[in-house]
Coordinates of N, CA and C in Angstrom, one line a residue:
M1 N -58.1 -28.0 -85.6 CA -57.0 -27.7 -84.6 C -55.7 -28.3 -85.2
S2 N -54.6 -27.6 -84.9 CA -53.3 -28.1 -85.3 C -52.6 -28.7 -84.1
D3 N -52.8 -29.9 -83.8 CA -52.2 -30.5 -82.6 C -50.7 -30.5 -82.5
H4 N -50.1 -30.3 -83.7 CA -48.6 -30.3 -83.6 C -48.0 -28.9 -83.6
F5 N -48.9 -27.9 -83.4 CA -48.5 -26.5 -83.3 C -48.5 -26.1 -81.8
F6 N -47.3 -25.8 -81.3 CA -47.2 -25.4 -79.9 C -46.8 -24.0 -79.7
V7 N -47.4 -23.3 -78.8 CA -47.1 -21.9 -78.6 C -46.4 -21.7 -77.3
V8 N -45.4 -20.7 -77.4 CA -44.7 -20.2 -76.2 C -45.1 -18.8 -76.0
T9 N -45.8 -18.4 -74.9 CA -46.2 -17.1 -74.7 C -45.7 -16.6 -73.4
G10 N -46.1 -15.4 -73.0 CA -45.7 -14.8 -71.7 C -45.4 -13.3 -71.9
G11 N -44.9 -12.7 -71.0 CA -44.5 -11.3 -71.1 C -43.2 -11.1 -71.7
P12 N -42.8 -9.9 -72.0 CA -41.5 -9.6 -72.6 C -40.4 -9.9 -71.6
G13 N -39.2 -10.3 -72.2 CA -38.1 -10.5 -71.4 C -38.1 -11.7 -70.5
A14 N -39.0 -12.7 -70.8 CA -39.1 -13.9 -69.9 C -38.4 -15.1 -70.5
G15 N -37.6 -14.9 -71.6 CA -36.8 -16.0 -72.2 C -37.5 -16.8 -73.3
K16 N -38.6 -16.3 -73.8 CA -39.3 -17.1 -74.9 C -38.4 -17.3 -76.1
T17 N -37.9 -16.2 -76.6 CA -37.1 -16.2 -77.8 C -35.8 -17.1 -77.6
S18 N -35.2 -17.0 -76.5 CA -34.0 -17.8 -76.2 C -34.4 -19.3 -76.2
L19 N -35.6 -19.6 -75.7 CA -36.1 -21.0 -75.7 C -36.3 -21.5 -77.1
I20 N -37.0 -20.6 -77.9 CA -37.3 -21.0 -79.3 C -36.0 -21.2 -80.1
T21 N -35.0 -20.4 -79.8 CA -33.7 -20.5 -80.5 C -33.1 -21.8 -80.1
E22 N -33.1 -22.2 -78.9 CA -32.6 -23.5 -78.4 C -33.3 -24.7 -79.1
L23 N -34.6 -24.6 -79.1 CA -35.4 -25.6 -79.7 C -35.1 -25.8 -81.2
A24 N -34.9 -24.6 -81.9 CA -34.5 -24.7 -83.3 C -33.2 -25.3 -83.5
R25 N -32.2 -25.0 -82.6 CA -30.9 -25.6 -82.6 C -31.0 -27.1 -82.5
R26 N -32.0 -27.6 -81.7 CA -32.2 -29.0 -81.5 C -33.0 -29.7 -82.7
G27 N -33.3 -28.9 -83.7 CA -33.9 -29.5 -84.9 C -35.4 -29.3 -85.0
F28 N -36.0 -28.6 -84.1 CA -37.5 -28.4 -84.2 C -37.8 -27.3 -85.2
H29 N -39.0 -27.4 -85.8 CA -39.5 -26.3 -86.6 C -39.9 -25.2 -85.7
T30 N -39.5 -24.0 -85.9 CA -39.9 -22.9 -85.1 C -40.4 -21.7 -85.9
V31 N -41.2 -20.9 -85.4 CA -41.8 -19.7 -86.0 C -41.5 -18.5 -85.1
P32 N -40.7 -17.5 -85.6 CA -40.3 -16.4 -84.8 C -41.5 -15.5 -84.5
E33 N -41.3 -14.7 -83.5 CA -42.3 -13.7 -83.0 C -42.5 -12.6 -84.1
A34 N -43.8 -12.4 -84.5 CA -44.1 -11.4 -85.5 C -43.8 -10.0 -85.0
G35 N -44.0 -9.7 -83.7 CA -43.9 -8.3 -83.2 C -42.5 -7.7 -83.4
R36 N -41.5 -8.5 -83.1 CA -40.2 -7.9 -83.2 C -39.8 -7.6 -84.6
A37 N -40.2 -8.5 -85.6 CA -40.0 -8.3 -87.0 C -40.7 -7.1 -87.5
I38 N -41.9 -6.8 -87.0 CA -42.6 -5.6 -87.4 C -42.0 -4.4 -86.9
I39 N -41.5 -4.4 -85.6 CA -40.9 -3.3 -85.0 C -39.6 -2.9 -85.8
R40 N -38.8 -3.9 -86.1 CA -37.6 -3.7 -86.9 C -37.9 -3.1 -88.2
A41 N -38.8 -3.6 -89.0 CA -39.2 -3.1 -90.3 C -39.7 -1.7 -90.2
E42 N -40.6 -1.5 -89.2 CA -41.2 -0.1 -89.1 C -40.1 0.9 -88.7
M43 N -39.2 0.5 -87.9 CA -38.2 1.5 -87.4 C -37.2 1.8 -88.6
Q44 N -36.9 0.8 -89.4 CA -36.1 1.0 -90.6 C -36.7 1.8 -91.7
S45 N -38.0 1.6 -91.8 CA -38.7 2.4 -92.9 C -39.3 3.7 -92.4
G46 N -39.2 4.0 -91.1 CA -39.9 5.2 -90.6 C -41.4 5.1 -90.5
G47 N -41.9 3.8 -90.5 CA -43.3 3.6 -90.3 C -43.8 3.8 -88.9
S48 N -45.1 3.8 -88.8 CA -45.7 4.1 -87.5 C -46.5 2.9 -86.9
A49 N -46.5 1.8 -87.5 CA -47.1 0.6 -86.9 C -46.3 0.0 -85.8
L50 N -46.2 0.7 -84.7 CA -45.3 0.4 -83.6 C -46.1 0.4 -82.3
P51 N -45.8 -0.4 -81.3 CA -46.5 -0.4 -80.1 C -46.6 0.9 -79.3
W52 N -45.6 1.8 -79.6 CA -45.6 3.1 -78.9 C -46.1 4.2 -79.8
A53 N -46.6 3.9 -81.0 CA -47.1 4.9 -81.9 C -48.6 4.6 -82.4
D54 N -48.7 3.5 -83.2 CA -50.1 3.2 -83.7 C -50.3 1.7 -83.3
R55 N -50.9 1.5 -82.2 CA -51.1 0.2 -81.6 C -52.0 -0.7 -82.5
V56 N -53.0 -0.1 -83.0 CA -54.0 -0.8 -83.8 C -53.4 -1.3 -85.1
S57 N -52.6 -0.5 -85.8 CA -51.9 -0.9 -87.0 C -50.9 -2.0 -86.7
Y58 N -50.2 -1.8 -85.6 CA -49.2 -2.8 -85.1 C -49.9 -4.2 -84.9
A59 N -51.0 -4.2 -84.2 CA -51.8 -5.4 -84.0 C -52.3 -6.0 -85.3
E60 N -52.7 -5.2 -86.2 CA -53.2 -5.7 -87.5 C -52.1 -6.4 -88.2
R61 N -50.9 -5.8 -88.2 CA -49.7 -6.4 -88.9 C -49.3 -7.7 -88.2
M62 N -49.4 -7.7 -86.9 CA -49.1 -9.0 -86.2 C -50.1 -10.1 -86.6
L63 N -51.4 -9.7 -86.6 CA -52.4 -10.7 -87.0 C -52.1 -11.2 -88.4
Q64 N -51.8 -10.4 -89.4 CA -51.6 -10.8 -90.7 C -50.4 -11.8 -90.8
R65 N -49.3 -11.4 -90.1 CA -48.1 -12.3 -90.0 C -48.4 -13.6 -89.4
D66 N -49.2 -13.6 -88.3 CA -49.5 -14.8 -87.5 C -50.4 -15.7 -88.3
L67 N -51.4 -15.2 -89.0 CA -52.2 -16.0 -89.9 C -51.4 -16.6 -91.0
H68 N -50.5 -15.9 -91.6 CA -49.7 -16.4 -92.7 C -48.7 -17.5 -92.1
A69 N -48.2 -17.3 -91.0 CA -47.3 -18.3 -90.3 C -48.0 -19.6 -90.1
H70 N -49.3 -19.5 -89.5 CA -50.1 -20.6 -89.2 C -50.4 -21.4 -90.5
H71 N -50.7 -20.7 -91.5 CA -51.0 -21.3 -92.8 C -49.8 -22.0 -93.4
T72 N -48.7 -21.3 -93.4 CA -47.4 -21.8 -94.0 C -47.0 -23.1 -93.2
A73 N -47.1 -23.1 -91.9 CA -46.6 -24.2 -91.1 C -47.5 -25.4 -91.3
Q74 N -48.6 -25.3 -91.9 CA -49.5 -26.5 -92.1 C -48.7 -27.6 -92.9
G75 N -47.8 -27.2 -93.7 CA -47.0 -28.2 -94.5 C -45.8 -28.8 -93.8
L76 N -45.6 -28.5 -92.5 CA -44.5 -29.0 -91.8 C -44.9 -30.2 -91.0
A77 N -44.0 -31.2 -91.0 CA -44.2 -32.4 -90.2 C -43.6 -32.3 -88.8
G78 N -44.2 -33.0 -87.9 CA -43.6 -32.9 -86.5 C -44.0 -31.6 -85.8
P79 N -43.6 -31.5 -84.5 CA -43.9 -30.3 -83.8 C -43.4 -29.0 -84.4
V80 N -44.2 -28.0 -84.3 CA -43.8 -26.6 -84.8 C -44.0 -25.8 -83.5
I81 N -43.0 -25.0 -83.2 CA -43.0 -24.2 -82.0 C -43.1 -22.7 -82.4
F82 N -44.2 -22.0 -81.9 CA -44.4 -20.6 -82.3 C -44.0 -19.7 -81.1
D83 N -43.3 -18.7 -81.4 CA -42.9 -17.7 -80.5 C -44.0 -16.7 -80.5
R84 N -45.0 -16.9 -79.7 CA -46.3 -16.1 -79.7 C -47.2 -16.6 -80.8
A85 N -48.5 -16.2 -80.7 CA -49.4 -16.6 -81.8 C -50.6 -15.6 -81.8
I86 N -51.6 -16.0 -82.5 CA -52.8 -15.1 -82.7 C -53.4 -14.6 -81.4
P87 N -53.6 -15.5 -80.4 CA -54.2 -15.1 -79.2 C -53.4 -14.0 -78.5
D88 N -52.0 -14.0 -78.7 CA -51.2 -12.9 -78.1 C -51.6 -11.5 -78.6
V89 N -52.0 -11.4 -79.9 CA -52.5 -10.2 -80.4 C -53.7 -9.7 -79.7
L90 N -54.6 -10.6 -79.5 CA -55.9 -10.4 -78.7 C -55.5 -9.9 -77.3
G91 N -54.6 -10.6 -76.6 CA -54.2 -10.1 -75.3 C -53.5 -8.8 -75.3
Y92 N -52.7 -8.5 -76.3 CA -52.0 -7.3 -76.5 C -53.0 -6.1 -76.5
L93 N -54.0 -6.2 -77.3 CA -55.0 -5.1 -77.4 C -55.7 -4.9 -76.1
R94 N -56.0 -6.0 -75.5 CA -56.7 -5.9 -74.2 C -55.8 -5.3 -73.1
L95 N -54.5 -5.6 -73.2 CA -53.6 -5.0 -72.3 C -53.5 -3.5 -72.5
C96 N -53.7 -3.1 -73.7 CA -53.6 -1.6 -74.1 C -55.0 -0.9 -73.8
G97 N -56.0 -1.7 -73.4 CA -57.3 -1.1 -73.1 C -58.1 -0.8 -74.4
L98 N -57.7 -1.5 -75.5 CA -58.4 -1.4 -76.8 C -59.3 -2.5 -77.0
T99 N -60.4 -2.3 -77.7 CA -61.3 -3.3 -78.0 C -60.8 -4.1 -79.3
P100 N -60.6 -5.4 -79.2 CA -60.1 -6.1 -80.4 C -61.2 -6.1 -81.4
P101 N -60.8 -5.9 -82.7 CA -61.8 -5.9 -83.8 C -62.4 -7.3 -83.9
P102 N -63.6 -7.5 -84.4 CA -64.3 -8.8 -84.5 C -63.4 -9.7 -85.4
R103 N -62.8 -9.3 -86.4 CA -61.9 -10.1 -87.2 C -60.8 -10.8 -86.4
L104 N -60.3 -10.1 -85.4 CA -59.2 -10.7 -84.6 C -59.8 -11.8 -83.7
T105 N -60.9 -11.4 -83.0 CA -61.6 -12.4 -82.1 C -62.0 -13.6 -82.9
T106 N -62.5 -13.5 -84.1 CA -62.9 -14.6 -84.9 C -61.6 -15.5 -85.3
A107 N -60.6 -14.8 -85.6 CA -59.3 -15.5 -86.0 C -58.8 -16.3 -84.8
A108 N -58.8 -15.7 -83.6 CA -58.3 -16.3 -82.4 C -59.1 -17.5 -82.0
K109 N -60.4 -17.5 -82.3 CA -61.2 -18.7 -82.0 C -61.1 -19.8 -83.1
A110 N -60.9 -19.4 -84.3 CA -60.9 -20.3 -85.4 C -59.5 -20.9 -85.8
T111 N -58.5 -20.2 -85.5 CA -57.1 -20.6 -85.9 C -56.5 -21.2 -84.6
R112 N -56.5 -22.5 -84.6 CA -56.2 -23.2 -83.3 C -54.7 -23.7 -83.4
Y113 N -54.2 -23.9 -82.1 CA -52.9 -24.5 -81.9 C -53.2 -25.7 -80.9
N114 N -52.1 -26.4 -80.6 CA -52.2 -27.4 -79.6 C -52.9 -26.9 -78.3
R115 N -53.7 -27.7 -77.7 CA -54.4 -27.3 -76.5 C -53.4 -26.9 -75.4
S116 N -52.3 -27.4 -75.3 CA -51.3 -27.1 -74.3 C -50.4 -26.0 -74.8
V117 N -50.4 -24.9 -74.0 CA -49.6 -23.7 -74.3 C -48.6 -23.5 -73.2
F118 N -47.4 -23.2 -73.6 CA -46.3 -23.0 -72.7 C -46.2 -21.5 -72.3
L119 N -46.2 -21.2 -71.1 CA -46.2 -19.8 -70.6 C -44.8 -19.5 -69.9
A120 N -44.1 -18.6 -70.4 CA -42.8 -18.2 -69.8 C -43.2 -17.1 -68.8
P121 N -43.1 -17.4 -67.5 CA -43.5 -16.4 -66.4 C -42.5 -15.3 -66.4
H122 N -43.0 -14.1 -65.9 CA -42.1 -13.0 -65.6 C -41.0 -13.5 -64.7
W123 N -39.8 -13.1 -65.0 CA -38.6 -13.5 -64.2 C -37.7 -12.4 -64.1
D124 N -37.7 -11.7 -62.9 CA -36.9 -10.5 -62.7 C -35.4 -10.7 -63.0
A125 N -34.9 -11.9 -62.7 CA -33.5 -12.2 -62.9 C -33.0 -12.1 -64.3
I126 N -33.9 -12.3 -65.3 CA -33.4 -12.3 -66.7 C -34.1 -11.2 -67.5
F127 N -35.0 -10.4 -66.9 CA -35.7 -9.4 -67.6 C -34.7 -8.2 -68.0
T128 N -34.8 -7.9 -69.3 CA -34.0 -6.7 -69.8 C -34.9 -5.9 -70.8
Q129 N -34.5 -4.7 -71.0 CA -35.1 -3.9 -72.0 C -34.1 -3.6 -73.1
D130 N -34.6 -3.3 -74.3 CA -33.8 -2.9 -75.4 C -34.6 -2.0 -76.3
T131 N -34.0 -1.7 -77.5 CA -34.7 -0.7 -78.4 C -36.0 -1.2 -78.9
E132 N -36.2 -2.5 -78.9 CA -37.5 -3.1 -79.4 C -38.4 -3.4 -78.2
R133 N -37.8 -3.8 -77.1 CA -38.6 -4.2 -75.9 C -38.5 -3.0 -74.9
R134 N -39.4 -2.1 -75.0 CA -39.4 -0.9 -74.1 C -40.2 -1.1 -72.9
Q135 N -41.0 -2.1 -72.7 CA -41.8 -2.3 -71.6 C -41.0 -2.4 -70.3
G136 N -41.5 -1.9 -69.2 CA -40.9 -2.0 -67.9 C -41.4 -3.3 -67.2
R137 N -40.8 -3.5 -66.0 CA -41.2 -4.7 -65.3 C -42.7 -4.9 -65.0
T138 N -43.3 -3.8 -64.6 CA -44.7 -3.8 -64.3 C -45.6 -4.2 -65.5
E139 N -45.2 -3.6 -66.7 CA -46.0 -4.0 -67.9 C -45.7 -5.4 -68.3
A140 N -44.4 -5.9 -68.1 CA -44.1 -7.2 -68.4 C -44.9 -8.2 -67.6
E141 N -45.0 -7.9 -66.3 CA -45.8 -8.8 -65.4 C -47.3 -8.8 -65.9
A142 N -47.8 -7.6 -66.2 CA -49.2 -7.5 -66.6 C -49.4 -8.2 -67.9
T143 N -48.4 -8.2 -68.8 CA -48.5 -8.9 -70.1 C -48.6 -10.4 -69.9
C144 N -47.8 -10.9 -69.0 CA -47.8 -12.3 -68.7 C -49.2 -12.7 -68.2
A145 N -49.7 -11.9 -67.3 CA -51.0 -12.2 -66.7 C -52.1 -12.2 -67.7
I146 N -52.1 -11.2 -68.6 CA -53.2 -11.2 -69.6 C -53.1 -12.2 -70.6
M147 N -51.8 -12.7 -70.9 CA -51.7 -13.8 -71.9 C -52.2 -15.1 -71.3
R148 N -52.0 -15.3 -70.0 CA -52.5 -16.4 -69.3 C -54.1 -16.4 -69.4
E149 N -54.6 -15.3 -69.1 CA -56.1 -15.1 -69.1 C -56.7 -15.3 -70.5
T150 N -56.0 -14.7 -71.5 CA -56.5 -14.8 -72.9 C -56.5 -16.2 -73.4
Y151 N -55.4 -16.9 -73.2 CA -55.3 -18.3 -73.7 C -56.3 -19.2 -72.9
A152 N -56.4 -19.0 -71.6 CA -57.4 -19.8 -70.8 C -58.8 -19.6 -71.3
A153 N -59.2 -18.3 -71.6 CA -60.5 -18.0 -72.0 C -60.8 -18.6 -73.4
L154 N -59.8 -18.9 -74.2 CA -60.0 -19.5 -75.5 C -59.9 -21.1 -75.4
G155 N -59.8 -21.6 -74.1 CA -59.9 -23.0 -73.9 C -58.5 -23.7 -74.0
Y156 N -57.4 -23.0 -73.9 CA -56.1 -23.6 -73.9 C -55.7 -24.0 -72.4
E157 N -54.9 -25.0 -72.3 CA -54.4 -25.3 -71.0 C -53.0 -24.8 -70.9
I158 N -52.7 -24.1 -69.8 CA -51.4 -23.4 -69.6 C -50.4 -24.3 -68.8
T159 N -49.3 -24.4 -69.4 CA -48.2 -25.1 -68.7 C -47.1 -24.1 -68.5
E160 N -46.8 -23.7 -67.2 CA -45.8 -22.7 -66.9 C -44.4 -23.3 -67.0
L161 N -43.6 -22.6 -67.7 CA -42.2 -23.0 -67.9 C -41.4 -22.8 -66.6
P162 N -40.5 -23.7 -66.2 CA -39.7 -23.5 -65.0 C -38.7 -22.3 -65.2
R163 N -38.4 -21.7 -64.1 CA -37.4 -20.6 -64.1 C -36.1 -21.3 -63.9
T164 N -35.5 -21.6 -65.0 CA -34.2 -22.3 -65.0 C -33.5 -22.0 -66.3
D165 N -32.3 -22.5 -66.5 CA -31.5 -22.2 -67.7 C -32.2 -22.7 -68.9
I166 N -31.7 -22.2 -70.1 CA -32.4 -22.5 -71.4 C -32.3 -24.0 -71.7
R167 N -31.2 -24.6 -71.4 CA -31.1 -26.0 -71.7 C -32.2 -26.8 -71.0
Q168 N -32.3 -26.5 -69.7 CA -33.3 -27.3 -68.9 C -34.7 -26.9 -69.3
R169 N -34.9 -25.7 -69.6 CA -36.3 -25.3 -70.1 C -36.6 -26.0 -71.4
A170 N -35.6 -26.1 -72.3 CA -35.8 -26.8 -73.6 C -36.1 -28.3 -73.3
D171 N -35.3 -28.9 -72.4 CA -35.5 -30.3 -72.0 C -37.0 -30.5 -71.5
F172 N -37.4 -29.6 -70.7 CA -38.8 -29.6 -70.1 C -39.8 -29.6 -71.2
V173 N -39.7 -28.7 -72.2 CA -40.6 -28.6 -73.3 C -40.5 -29.9 -74.2
V174 N -39.3 -30.3 -74.5 CA -39.2 -31.5 -75.3 C -39.8 -32.7 -74.6
G175 N -39.6 -32.8 -73.4 CA -40.3 -33.9 -72.6 C -41.8 -34.0 -72.7
L176 N -42.4 -32.8 -72.8 CA -43.8 -32.7 -72.9 C -44.3 -32.9 -74.3
L177 N -43.5 -32.5 -75.3 CA -43.8 -32.7 -76.7 C -43.8 -34.2 -77.1
T178 N -43.0 -35.0 -76.4 CA -42.9 -36.4 -76.8 C -43.7 -37.3 -76.0
C179 N -44.6 -36.8 -75.1 CA -45.5 -37.6 -74.3 C -46.6 -38.2 -75.2

């Protein structure tokens, strides 16, 4: 287990990336979300590994990136904050009604993060859609719920982030990282 690897998960549009950006600004090591990078690359290249086209290929690409990120982060000292992680890929496929391949399930069980996982709850007041985030409110809420279930089933403890401004959210996380 990598005790200094902390995950921020939840549904789309819940402020995860904004929180990660603030934590990076404060000097923490951070790992960006794989999903958005894949969407951008696929849209630029005309590829189909997209959540609205080929969900299985999209999930496989996320798994590859997340495994690489976990491996690369091993050399970093101090807390490392991940914007989503391998269990999110497992939750994503479940949300889509797809059976996760055994390789993914094995990776989610074997590639560990700190036992405490931060969950950004769905928050209507800040939820927005864009060209990469096409999910509506209902799917965003369902994503949050399935991420909570997925991480809990893998033995992680969920700490829900407060619905407050980014500075206060970051203060909350930092306070728990230094305990």
